[in-house]
mmCIF file of C-alpha atoms in Angstrom:
data_model
loop_
_atom_site.group_PDB
_atom_site.id
_atom_site.type_symbol
_atom_site.label_atom_id
_atom_site.label_comp_id
_atom_site.label_asym_id
_atom_site.label_seq_id
_atom_site.Cartn_x
_atom_site.Cartn_y
_atom_site.Cartn_z
ATOM 1 C CA MET H 1 -50.943 59.883 3.815
ATOM 2 C CA LYS H 2 -47.790 60.760 2.450
ATOM 3 C CA THR H 3 -45.901 58.849 -0.480
ATOM 4 C CA GLY H 4 -42.797 58.723 1.612
ATOM 5 C CA LYS H 5 -44.665 57.026 4.665
ATOM 6 C CA ILE H 6 -46.540 54.771 2.565
ATOM 7 C CA PHE H 7 -42.991 53.830 1.053
ATOM 8 C CA HIS H 8 -41.424 53.051 4.924
ATOM 9 C CA LEU H 9 -44.877 51.585 5.703
ATOM 10 C CA LEU H 10 -44.436 48.980 3.296
ATOM 11 C CA SER H 11 -40.863 48.141 3.165
ATOM 12 C CA LEU H 12 -41.770 47.855 7.606
ATOM 13 C CA LEU H 13 -44.243 45.239 6.381
ATOM 14 C CA THR H 14 -42.162 43.188 3.844
ATOM 15 C CA LEU H 15 -39.089 42.951 6.116
ATOM 16 C CA LEU H 16 -41.399 41.533 9.520
ATOM 17 C CA ALA H 17 -42.898 39.496 6.676
ATOM 18 C CA THR H 18 -39.260 37.808 5.834
ATOM 19 C CA LEU H 19 -38.386 37.652 9.861
ATOM 20 C CA PHE H 20 -41.383 36.301 10.472
ATOM 21 C CA ALA H 21 -42.515 34.202 7.649
ATOM 22 C CA ILE H 22 -43.679 29.845 8.879
ATOM 23 C CA PRO H 23 -41.490 28.115 6.629
ATOM 24 C CA THR H 24 -43.480 25.927 3.971
ATOM 25 C CA GLY H 25 -41.391 23.085 3.492
ATOM 26 C CA PRO H 26 -38.206 21.511 4.215
ATOM 27 C CA ALA H 27 -34.892 23.331 5.557
ATOM 28 C CA PHE H 28 -32.229 24.104 2.408
ATOM 29 C CA ALA H 29 -30.491 20.828 2.309
ATOM 30 C CA ALA H 30 -26.475 22.072 3.183
ATOM 31 C CA ASP H 31 -23.915 21.586 -0.184
ATOM 32 C CA PRO H 32 -22.389 17.965 -1.008
ATOM 33 C CA VAL H 33 -18.669 17.489 0.889
ATOM 34 C CA VAL H 34 -16.513 14.818 0.151
ATOM 35 C CA ARG H 35 -13.785 14.555 3.550
ATOM 36 C CA ILE H 36 -11.546 12.576 5.448
ATOM 37 C CA VAL H 37 -12.918 10.706 8.270
ATOM 38 C CA PRO H 38 -11.392 10.692 10.523
ATOM 39 C CA ALA H 39 -10.482 14.261 10.509
ATOM 40 C CA ALA H 40 -7.472 13.906 12.581
ATOM 41 C CA ALA H 41 -6.037 10.360 13.167
ATOM 42 C CA THR H 42 -3.235 8.888 14.999
ATOM 43 C CA VAL H 43 -0.474 5.949 14.431
ATOM 44 C CA HIS H 44 2.323 4.227 16.075
ATOM 45 C CA VAL H 45 5.058 3.687 13.696
ATOM 46 C CA ASN H 46 5.036 0.761 12.254
ATOM 47 C CA GLU H 47 1.204 0.184 12.903
ATOM 48 C CA THR H 48 -1.541 0.564 10.872
ATOM 49 C CA VAL H 49 -4.713 3.294 10.531
ATOM 50 C CA VAL H 50 -7.933 3.189 8.645
ATOM 51 C CA ILE H 51 -9.102 6.315 6.992
ATOM 52 C CA SER H 52 -12.418 6.753 4.890
ATOM 53 C CA VAL H 53 -13.278 8.775 2.495
ATOM 54 C CA VAL H 54 -17.148 9.753 2.656
ATOM 55 C CA VAL H 55 -19.391 12.163 0.885
ATOM 56 C CA GLU H 56 -22.049 13.491 2.761
ATOM 57 C CA ASN H 57 -25.171 15.139 2.010
ATOM 58 C CA VAL H 58 -25.699 14.448 -1.580
ATOM 59 C CA ALA H 59 -28.629 14.036 -3.629
ATOM 60 C CA ASN H 60 -28.936 11.413 -6.894
ATOM 61 C CA LEU H 61 -25.380 10.046 -6.783
ATOM 62 C CA PHE H 62 -24.055 7.455 -9.357
ATOM 63 C CA GLY H 63 -20.310 7.522 -9.519
ATOM 64 C CA ALA H 64 -17.549 9.271 -7.826
ATOM 65 C CA GLU H 65 -14.105 10.086 -8.643
ATOM 66 C CA PHE H 66 -11.202 11.390 -5.815
ATOM 67 C CA HIS H 67 -7.743 12.008 -5.766
ATOM 68 C CA LEU H 68 -5.841 12.245 -2.373
ATOM 69 C CA GLU H 69 -1.533 12.907 -1.799
ATOM 70 C CA PHE H 70 0.206 12.238 0.901
ATOM 71 C CA ASP H 71 3.594 11.920 2.306
ATOM 72 C CA PRO H 72 5.216 8.440 1.502
ATOM 73 C CA ASN H 73 8.065 9.456 3.516
ATOM 74 C CA MET H 74 6.103 8.661 6.612
ATOM 75 C CA VAL H 75 2.932 6.829 5.568
ATOM 76 C CA GLU H 76 2.531 4.088 2.929
ATOM 77 C CA VAL H 77 -0.456 2.228 1.679
ATOM 78 C CA VAL H 78 -1.192 -1.431 2.828
ATOM 79 C CA ASP H 79 -2.349 -3.262 0.081
ATOM 80 C CA ALA H 80 -5.997 -4.232 0.250
ATOM 81 C CA ASP H 81 -5.980 -6.953 -2.667
ATOM 82 C CA PRO H 82 -2.713 -8.367 -2.895
ATOM 83 C CA ALA H 83 -3.960 -10.767 -5.915
ATOM 84 C CA THR H 84 -3.792 -7.925 -8.443
ATOM 85 C CA ASP H 85 -1.385 -6.198 -9.792
ATOM 86 C CA GLY H 86 -0.272 -2.880 -7.977
ATOM 87 C CA VAL H 87 -1.527 -1.398 -4.687
ATOM 88 C CA GLN H 88 -5.209 -1.156 -4.250
ATOM 89 C CA ILE H 89 -7.577 0.456 -1.276
ATOM 90 C CA THR H 90 -10.977 -1.239 -0.581
ATOM 91 C CA PRO H 91 -14.112 0.430 -2.112
ATOM 92 C CA GLY H 92 -16.975 1.564 0.368
ATOM 93 C CA THR H 93 -20.322 -0.041 0.092
ATOM 94 C CA PHE H 94 -22.515 3.363 -0.380
ATOM 95 C CA LEU H 95 -21.723 3.148 -4.336
ATOM 96 C CA SER H 96 -22.338 -0.322 -5.587
ATOM 97 C CA PRO H 97 -18.941 -1.064 -7.010
ATOM 98 C CA ASP H 98 -20.245 -2.400 -10.435
ATOM 99 C CA PHE H 99 -17.542 -0.477 -12.348
ATOM 100 C CA ILE H 100 -14.398 0.056 -10.795
ATOM 101 C CA ALA H 101 -12.584 2.830 -13.134
ATOM 102 C CA GLN H 102 -9.700 3.228 -11.328
ATOM 103 C CA ASN H 103 -8.164 2.098 -8.290
ATOM 104 C CA GLN H 104 -4.508 2.097 -7.642
ATOM 105 C CA ALA H 105 -2.203 3.836 -4.636
ATOM 106 C CA SER H 106 1.396 4.824 -5.234
ATOM 107 C CA ASN H 107 3.688 4.720 -2.254
ATOM 108 C CA VAL H 108 6.556 5.927 -4.293
ATOM 109 C CA VAL H 109 4.584 9.241 -5.179
ATOM 110 C CA GLY H 110 2.244 9.348 -2.343
ATOM 111 C CA THR H 111 -1.197 9.431 -4.467
ATOM 112 C CA VAL H 112 -4.199 7.437 -4.513
ATOM 113 C CA ASP H 113 -6.507 7.118 -7.459
ATOM 114 C CA PHE H 114 -9.995 6.262 -7.090
ATOM 115 C CA ALA H 115 -12.849 6.124 -9.254
ATOM 116 C CA VAL H 116 -16.042 3.716 -8.954
ATOM 117 C CA SER H 117 -19.854 4.175 -10.791
ATOM 118 C CA GLN H 118 -22.791 1.635 -10.765
ATOM 119 C CA MET H 119 -24.642 0.255 -13.286
ATOM 120 C CA ALA H 120 -27.938 0.010 -14.328
ATOM 121 C CA PRO H 121 -30.191 -1.443 -13.129
ATOM 122 C CA LYS H 122 -29.180 0.105 -9.935
ATOM 123 C CA GLY H 123 -30.325 3.297 -9.366
ATOM 124 C CA PRO H 124 -29.125 6.359 -7.891
ATOM 125 C CA VAL H 125 -28.236 7.062 -3.986
ATOM 126 C CA SER H 126 -28.957 10.097 -1.319
ATOM 127 C CA GLY H 127 -27.673 10.793 1.744
ATOM 128 C CA SER H 128 -24.397 10.251 3.068
ATOM 129 C CA GLY H 129 -21.624 7.142 3.118
ATOM 130 C CA THR H 130 -18.519 6.276 2.700
ATOM 131 C CA LEU H 131 -17.066 6.535 -0.761
ATOM 132 C CA ALA H 132 -13.568 3.764 -0.145
ATOM 133 C CA THR H 133 -11.394 2.956 3.140
ATOM 134 C CA ILE H 134 -7.765 3.294 3.068
ATOM 135 C CA THR H 135 -5.168 1.751 5.440
ATOM 136 C CA PHE H 136 -1.969 3.180 6.262
ATOM 137 C CA ARG H 137 0.822 2.220 7.817
ATOM 138 C CA GLY H 138 3.024 4.403 9.989
ATOM 139 C CA LEU H 139 6.531 4.891 8.345
ATOM 140 C CA SER H 140 8.367 7.561 10.602
ATOM 141 C CA PRO H 141 6.910 10.354 13.088
ATOM 142 C CA GLY H 142 5.586 13.735 11.882
ATOM 143 C CA VAL H 143 2.643 14.706 11.039
ATOM 144 C CA VAL H 144 1.268 14.310 7.204
ATOM 145 C CA ASN H 145 -1.870 15.637 5.283
ATOM 146 C CA VAL H 146 -4.135 13.895 3.258
ATOM 147 C CA THR H 147 -5.217 16.084 1.160
ATOM 148 C CA ILE H 148 -7.555 15.572 -1.547
ATOM 149 C CA ARG H 149 -6.579 17.252 -4.373
ATOM 150 C CA GLY H 150 -9.654 16.815 -6.767
ATOM 151 C CA ALA H 151 -13.361 15.262 -6.331
ATOM 152 C CA ILE H 152 -15.913 14.586 -8.837
ATOM 153 C CA LEU H 153 -19.530 13.459 -8.321
ATOM 154 C CA ALA H 154 -21.799 12.284 -10.653
ATOM 155 C CA ASN H 155 -25.369 11.661 -11.042
ATOM 156 C CA GLN H 156 -27.105 9.209 -13.421
ATOM 157 C CA ASP H 157 -26.670 11.104 -16.429
ATOM 158 C CA GLY H 158 -22.844 11.879 -15.655
ATOM 159 C CA GLN H 159 -23.576 15.796 -15.046
ATOM 160 C CA GLU H 160 -21.653 16.941 -12.246
ATOM 161 C CA ILE H 161 -22.426 17.176 -8.864
ATOM 162 C CA PRO H 162 -21.014 20.155 -7.136
ATOM 163 C CA SER H 163 -19.218 19.533 -3.604
ATOM 164 C CA SER H 164 -16.914 20.663 -1.333
ATOM 165 C CA ARG H 165 -13.716 18.813 -0.021
ATOM 166 C CA GLN H 166 -12.430 18.691 3.543
ATOM 167 C CA HIS H 167 -8.790 17.447 4.040
ATOM 168 C CA GLY H 168 -7.320 15.193 6.818
ATOM 169 C CA THR H 169 -3.858 14.680 8.683
ATOM 170 C CA ILE H 170 -2.453 11.637 10.248
ATOM 171 C CA THR H 171 -0.159 12.051 12.942
ATOM 172 C CA VAL H 172 2.342 9.365 13.213
ATOM 173 C CA SER H 173 3.533 8.840 16.490
ATOM 174 C CA GLY H 174 6.592 6.933 18.543
ATOM 175 C CA GLU H 175 10.087 5.846 17.285
ATOM 176 C CA GLN H 176 10.934 2.482 16.345
ATOM 177 C CA ALA H 177 11.506 0.390 18.376
ATOM 178 C CA PRO H 178 15.651 -0.630 19.302
ATOM 179 C CA SER H 179 17.318 -3.021 17.645
ATOM 180 C CA PRO H 180 17.456 -6.187 19.823
ATOM 181 C CA LEU H 181 20.535 -7.445 21.391
ATOM 182 C CA PRO H 182 22.563 -9.654 19.744
ATOM 183 C CA THR H 183 21.471 -12.970 20.566
ATOM 184 C CA PRO H 184 24.073 -14.655 22.793
ATOM 185 C CA ILE H 185 26.628 -17.424 21.418
ATOM 186 C CA PRO H 186 25.258 -20.452 22.965
ATOM 187 C CA PRO H 187 27.921 -22.564 24.858
ATOM 188 C CA THR H 188 30.427 -24.899 23.397
ATOM 189 C CA PRO H 189 28.815 -28.709 23.820
ATOM 190 C CA ALA H 190 30.717 -31.345 25.374
ATOM 191 C CA PRO H 191 34.009 -32.796 23.035
ATOM 192 C CA GLY H 192 32.483 -35.712 20.396
ATOM 193 C CA THR H 193 28.941 -33.962 20.572
ATOM 194 C CA PRO H 194 27.729 -33.050 17.468
ATOM 195 C CA THR H 195 27.373 -29.043 16.613
ATOM 196 C CA PRO H 196 23.834 -28.664 15.346
ATOM 197 C CA THR H 197 23.840 -25.984 12.439
ATOM 198 C CA PRO H 198 22.518 -22.639 12.544
ATOM 199 C CA VAL H 199 19.359 -22.472 10.908
ATOM 200 C CA PRO H 200 17.543 -19.015 10.820
ATOM 201 C CA PRO H 201 13.656 -18.251 11.849
ATOM 202 C CA THR H 202 12.521 -18.326 7.906
ATOM 203 C CA VAL H 203 10.174 -20.253 5.521
ATOM 204 C CA ALA H 204 11.182 -23.614 4.403
ATOM 205 C CA PRO H 205 13.554 -23.759 1.152
ATOM 206 C CA PRO H 206 11.709 -24.357 -2.174
ATOM 207 C CA PRO H 207 10.151 -27.629 -3.280
ATOM 208 C CA GLY H 208 12.708 -29.822 -6.023
ATOM 209 C CA ASN H 209 9.772 -29.168 -8.731
ATOM 210 C CA ILE H 210 12.017 -25.767 -9.887
ATOM 211 C CA GLN H 211 12.379 -25.643 -13.604
ATOM 212 C CA GLY H 212 14.837 -21.985 -13.323
ATOM 213 C CA TYR H 213 15.486 -19.135 -11.584
ATOM 214 C CA HIS H 214 14.881 -15.675 -12.290
ATOM 215 C CA VAL H 215 16.575 -12.342 -10.709
ATOM 216 C CA VAL H 216 13.848 -9.370 -10.804
ATOM 217 C CA ARG H 217 14.486 -6.158 -12.673
ATOM 218 C CA ARG H 218 13.204 -2.613 -12.314
ATOM 219 C CA SER H 219 9.038 -2.618 -12.603
ATOM 220 C CA GLU H 220 8.785 -6.092 -12.296
ATOM 221 C CA THR H 221 5.782 -7.896 -10.766
ATOM 222 C CA LEU H 222 4.603 -11.897 -9.963
ATOM 223 C CA TYR H 223 2.240 -11.697 -12.618
ATOM 224 C CA SER H 224 4.749 -10.139 -15.146
ATOM 225 C CA ILE H 225 7.182 -12.586 -14.249
ATOM 226 C CA GLY H 226 4.406 -15.444 -13.895
ATOM 227 C CA ARG H 227 3.356 -14.321 -17.495
ATOM 228 C CA ALA H 228 6.077 -14.850 -19.196
ATOM 229 C CA TYR H 229 6.992 -18.505 -17.416
ATOM 230 C CA ALA H 230 3.360 -19.066 -17.526
ATOM 231 C CA THR H 231 3.355 -20.326 -13.922
ATOM 232 C CA ARG H 232 0.611 -19.012 -11.279
ATOM 233 C CA PRO H 233 2.547 -15.837 -9.442
ATOM 234 C CA HIS H 234 1.066 -17.439 -6.003
ATOM 235 C CA ALA H 235 2.586 -20.322 -6.689
ATOM 236 C CA ILE H 236 6.270 -18.129 -6.955
ATOM 237 C CA ALA H 237 5.554 -16.744 -3.893
ATOM 238 C CA SER H 238 4.744 -19.520 -1.977
ATOM 239 C CA ALA H 239 8.121 -21.614 -3.686
ATOM 240 C CA ASN H 240 10.198 -18.132 -2.462
ATOM 241 C CA GLY H 241 8.693 -17.589 0.778
ATOM 242 C CA ILE H 242 7.064 -14.058 0.096
ATOM 243 C CA VAL H 243 4.530 -13.223 2.404
ATOM 244 C CA ASN H 244 2.895 -10.099 0.289
ATOM 245 C CA PRO H 245 2.432 -10.936 -3.602
ATOM 246 C CA SER H 246 2.946 -7.032 -4.339
ATOM 247 C CA ARG H 247 6.431 -6.918 -2.735
ATOM 248 C CA ILE H 248 8.844 -8.078 -4.497
ATOM 249 C CA TYR H 249 12.392 -6.295 -5.322
ATOM 250 C CA VAL H 250 15.114 -5.303 -7.559
ATOM 251 C CA GLY H 251 17.641 -8.160 -7.340
ATOM 252 C CA MET H 252 15.832 -10.530 -5.713
ATOM 253 C CA ARG H 253 16.894 -14.405 -6.861
ATOM 254 C CA LEU H 254 13.588 -15.778 -7.640
ATOM 255 C CA ALA H 255 12.986 -19.714 -7.935
ATOM 256 C CA ILE H 256 10.271 -20.486 -10.567
ATOM 257 C CA PRO H 257 7.997 -23.409 -9.912
ATOM 258 C CA VAL H 258 5.956 -25.746 -11.604
ATOM 259 C CA ALA H 259 2.674 -24.313 -12.072
ATOM 260 C CA PRO H 260 0.740 -23.954 -14.582
ATOM 261 C CA TRP H 261 -1.076 -20.825 -15.430
ATOM 262 C CA SER H 262 -4.368 -20.552 -17.542
ATOM 263 C CA PRO H 263 -5.483 -18.563 -19.271
ATOM 264 C CA ILE H 264 -3.194 -15.411 -18.455
ATOM 265 C CA PRO H 265 -4.827 -12.447 -18.563
ATOM 266 C CA ALA H 266 -3.431 -9.473 -20.397
ATOM 267 C CA GLY H 267 -0.819 -7.564 -19.047
ATOM 268 C CA PRO H 268 2.832 -6.682 -18.735
ATOM 269 C CA VAL H 269 5.103 -9.545 -19.610
ATOM 270 C CA ALA H 270 9.411 -9.634 -18.227
ATOM 271 C CA VAL H 271 11.661 -11.298 -20.294
ATOM 272 C CA ARG H 272 12.550 -14.592 -19.805
ATOM 273 C CA GLN H 273 15.762 -15.170 -18.044
ATOM 274 C CA PHE H 274 15.749 -19.291 -18.859
ATOM 275 C CA THR H 275 13.204 -21.855 -21.312
ATOM 276 C CA PRO H 276 10.450 -23.149 -19.531
ATOM 277 C CA GLY H 277 10.694 -26.929 -19.992
ATOM 278 C CA VAL H 278 14.487 -26.970 -20.424
ATOM 279 C CA PRO H 279 15.623 -28.674 -17.171
ATOM 280 C CA ALA H 280 17.683 -25.983 -15.223
ATOM 281 C CA PRO H 281 21.121 -26.296 -14.191
ATOM 282 C CA THR H 282 21.435 -27.325 -10.842
ATOM 283 C CA PRO H 283 23.392 -23.437 -9.436
ATOM 284 C CA PRO H 284 26.838 -24.095 -8.031
ATOM 285 C CA PRO H 285 27.039 -24.642 -4.728
ATOM 286 C CA SER H 286 27.654 -21.057 -2.645
ATOM 287 C CA PRO H 287 30.954 -20.818 -1.274
ATOM 288 C CA PRO H 288 31.266 -22.156 2.559
ATOM 289 C CA VAL H 289 30.780 -19.608 5.194
ATOM 290 C CA PRO H 290 31.576 -19.789 9.040
ATOM 291 C CA GLY H 291 28.343 -20.639 11.456
ATOM 292 C CA CYS H 292 25.880 -18.051 12.386
ATOM 293 C CA ARG H 293 27.238 -15.870 14.938
ATOM 294 C CA PHE H 294 24.032 -13.836 16.007
ATOM 295 C CA TYR H 295 20.586 -13.123 13.716
ATOM 296 C CA HIS H 296 19.702 -9.871 12.872
ATOM 297 C CA THR H 297 16.087 -8.660 11.601
ATOM 298 C CA VAL H 298 16.557 -5.680 9.300
ATOM 299 C CA ARG H 299 15.112 -2.294 10.161
ATOM 300 C CA ARG H 300 14.093 0.827 7.375
ATOM 301 C CA SER H 301 17.190 2.651 8.488
ATOM 302 C CA ASP H 302 19.654 0.128 8.444
ATOM 303 C CA THR H 303 22.390 -0.941 5.867
ATOM 304 C CA LEU H 304 24.780 -3.586 5.470
ATOM 305 C CA THR H 305 27.916 -0.977 6.931
ATOM 306 C CA ARG H 306 26.190 -0.696 9.958
ATOM 307 C CA ILE H 307 25.337 -4.004 10.719
ATOM 308 C CA ALA H 308 28.881 -4.811 9.683
ATOM 309 C CA ILE H 309 30.482 -2.389 12.350
ATOM 310 C CA ARG H 310 27.712 -3.015 14.740
ATOM 311 C CA TYR H 311 28.826 -6.984 14.640
ATOM 312 C CA GLY H 312 32.074 -6.108 14.231
ATOM 313 C CA SER H 313 32.049 -8.024 10.455
ATOM 314 C CA ASN H 314 32.552 -7.243 6.748
ATOM 315 C CA ILE H 315 29.901 -6.445 4.464
ATOM 316 C CA TRP H 316 30.751 -9.115 1.796
ATOM 317 C CA ALA H 317 30.692 -12.040 4.321
ATOM 318 C CA ILE H 318 27.585 -11.270 5.449
ATOM 319 C CA GLY H 319 26.659 -10.968 1.350
ATOM 320 C CA ARG H 320 27.960 -14.654 0.657
ATOM 321 C CA ALA H 321 25.981 -15.984 4.318
ATOM 322 C CA ASN H 322 22.413 -14.232 2.773
ATOM 323 C CA ASN H 323 23.178 -14.628 -0.395
ATOM 324 C CA ILE H 324 23.010 -11.377 -1.644
ATOM 325 C CA TYR H 325 23.727 -10.138 -4.735
ATOM 326 C CA ASN H 326 23.585 -6.879 -4.130
ATOM 327 C CA LEU H 327 25.070 -5.403 -1.176
ATOM 328 C CA ASN H 328 23.077 -2.076 -1.596
ATOM 329 C CA LEU H 329 19.495 -3.869 -1.143
ATOM 330 C CA ILE H 330 18.366 -4.853 1.711
ATOM 331 C CA PHE H 331 14.636 -5.192 3.088
ATOM 332 C CA PRO H 332 13.285 -4.244 6.161
ATOM 333 C CA GLY H 333 11.938 -7.446 8.117
ATOM 334 C CA GLN H 334 15.241 -9.528 6.241
ATOM 335 C CA VAL H 335 16.866 -11.844 8.701
ATOM 336 C CA LEU H 336 20.433 -11.788 8.609
ATOM 337 C CA CYS H 337 23.394 -14.067 9.617
ATOM 338 C CA ILE H 338 26.069 -13.143 10.952
ATOM 339 C CA PRO H 339 28.967 -14.804 10.725
#
């Protein structure tokens, strides 16, 4: 047999052996992937949706880190832990959250940064599971890209496990509900009948054990203010009717109750605006204002000027009636008395 024919026969046998070989072990597993689930979520304005950051097909995972980006004008992250400074997300169950190196979301720049690691004696995990869950609230209609800007998977020795990434989207649908019609003026009571003073649907006034007042400044939190006066942050929130302790605003006037906080954890400290223990001066009475003709719940696009025009009032009268010190600063959900 000629050499050329022998070479051709060997090549053919090799090809056939490759095509029809019976595997002797398990199939090659897919590379690990970090992705958003669901890949395409939907939510209405002012409603919430939960997405997960999951890892799939990973072996010997001991620690993970990821960084997300989103448009903060269209969605915002709902704080998963109001008792802690900042905005957090919820750790998943795939890795034991023994050491949370980073858990921070910014609704100003639109980022989420999260890093978690197990600790000995726990061993690494393999397979697929959830690294963290994030609750988003819709702000304005449109399609939002939730981009995994970076993701790192590591084994118990700190060596990186190569992985790919799959991003997601959130479709925010539906316009905000129209503003409610003004509350009609109640009929005039009969002569001699006492006229009740209208009371807006807000929380009860602060209790009497107030040691002073603090006007919120830029970058301050309830925790930094609490540290300044050695007062428990949740007591400050309760005394001022604050439902979400992570949401306070520049210009808010906070009553600081007597609620000792000890030991005080380390962290930023606000600048004191009064001395604890010294009786607070009685605040001057507010100038009398007419009764409330209507009540208006502030929406995201509202300004005092628009509200004043809507009800035939003016911004200064509304400001006085509601103790608003900064006429450019009102907040969604705030209930205003319209004199």
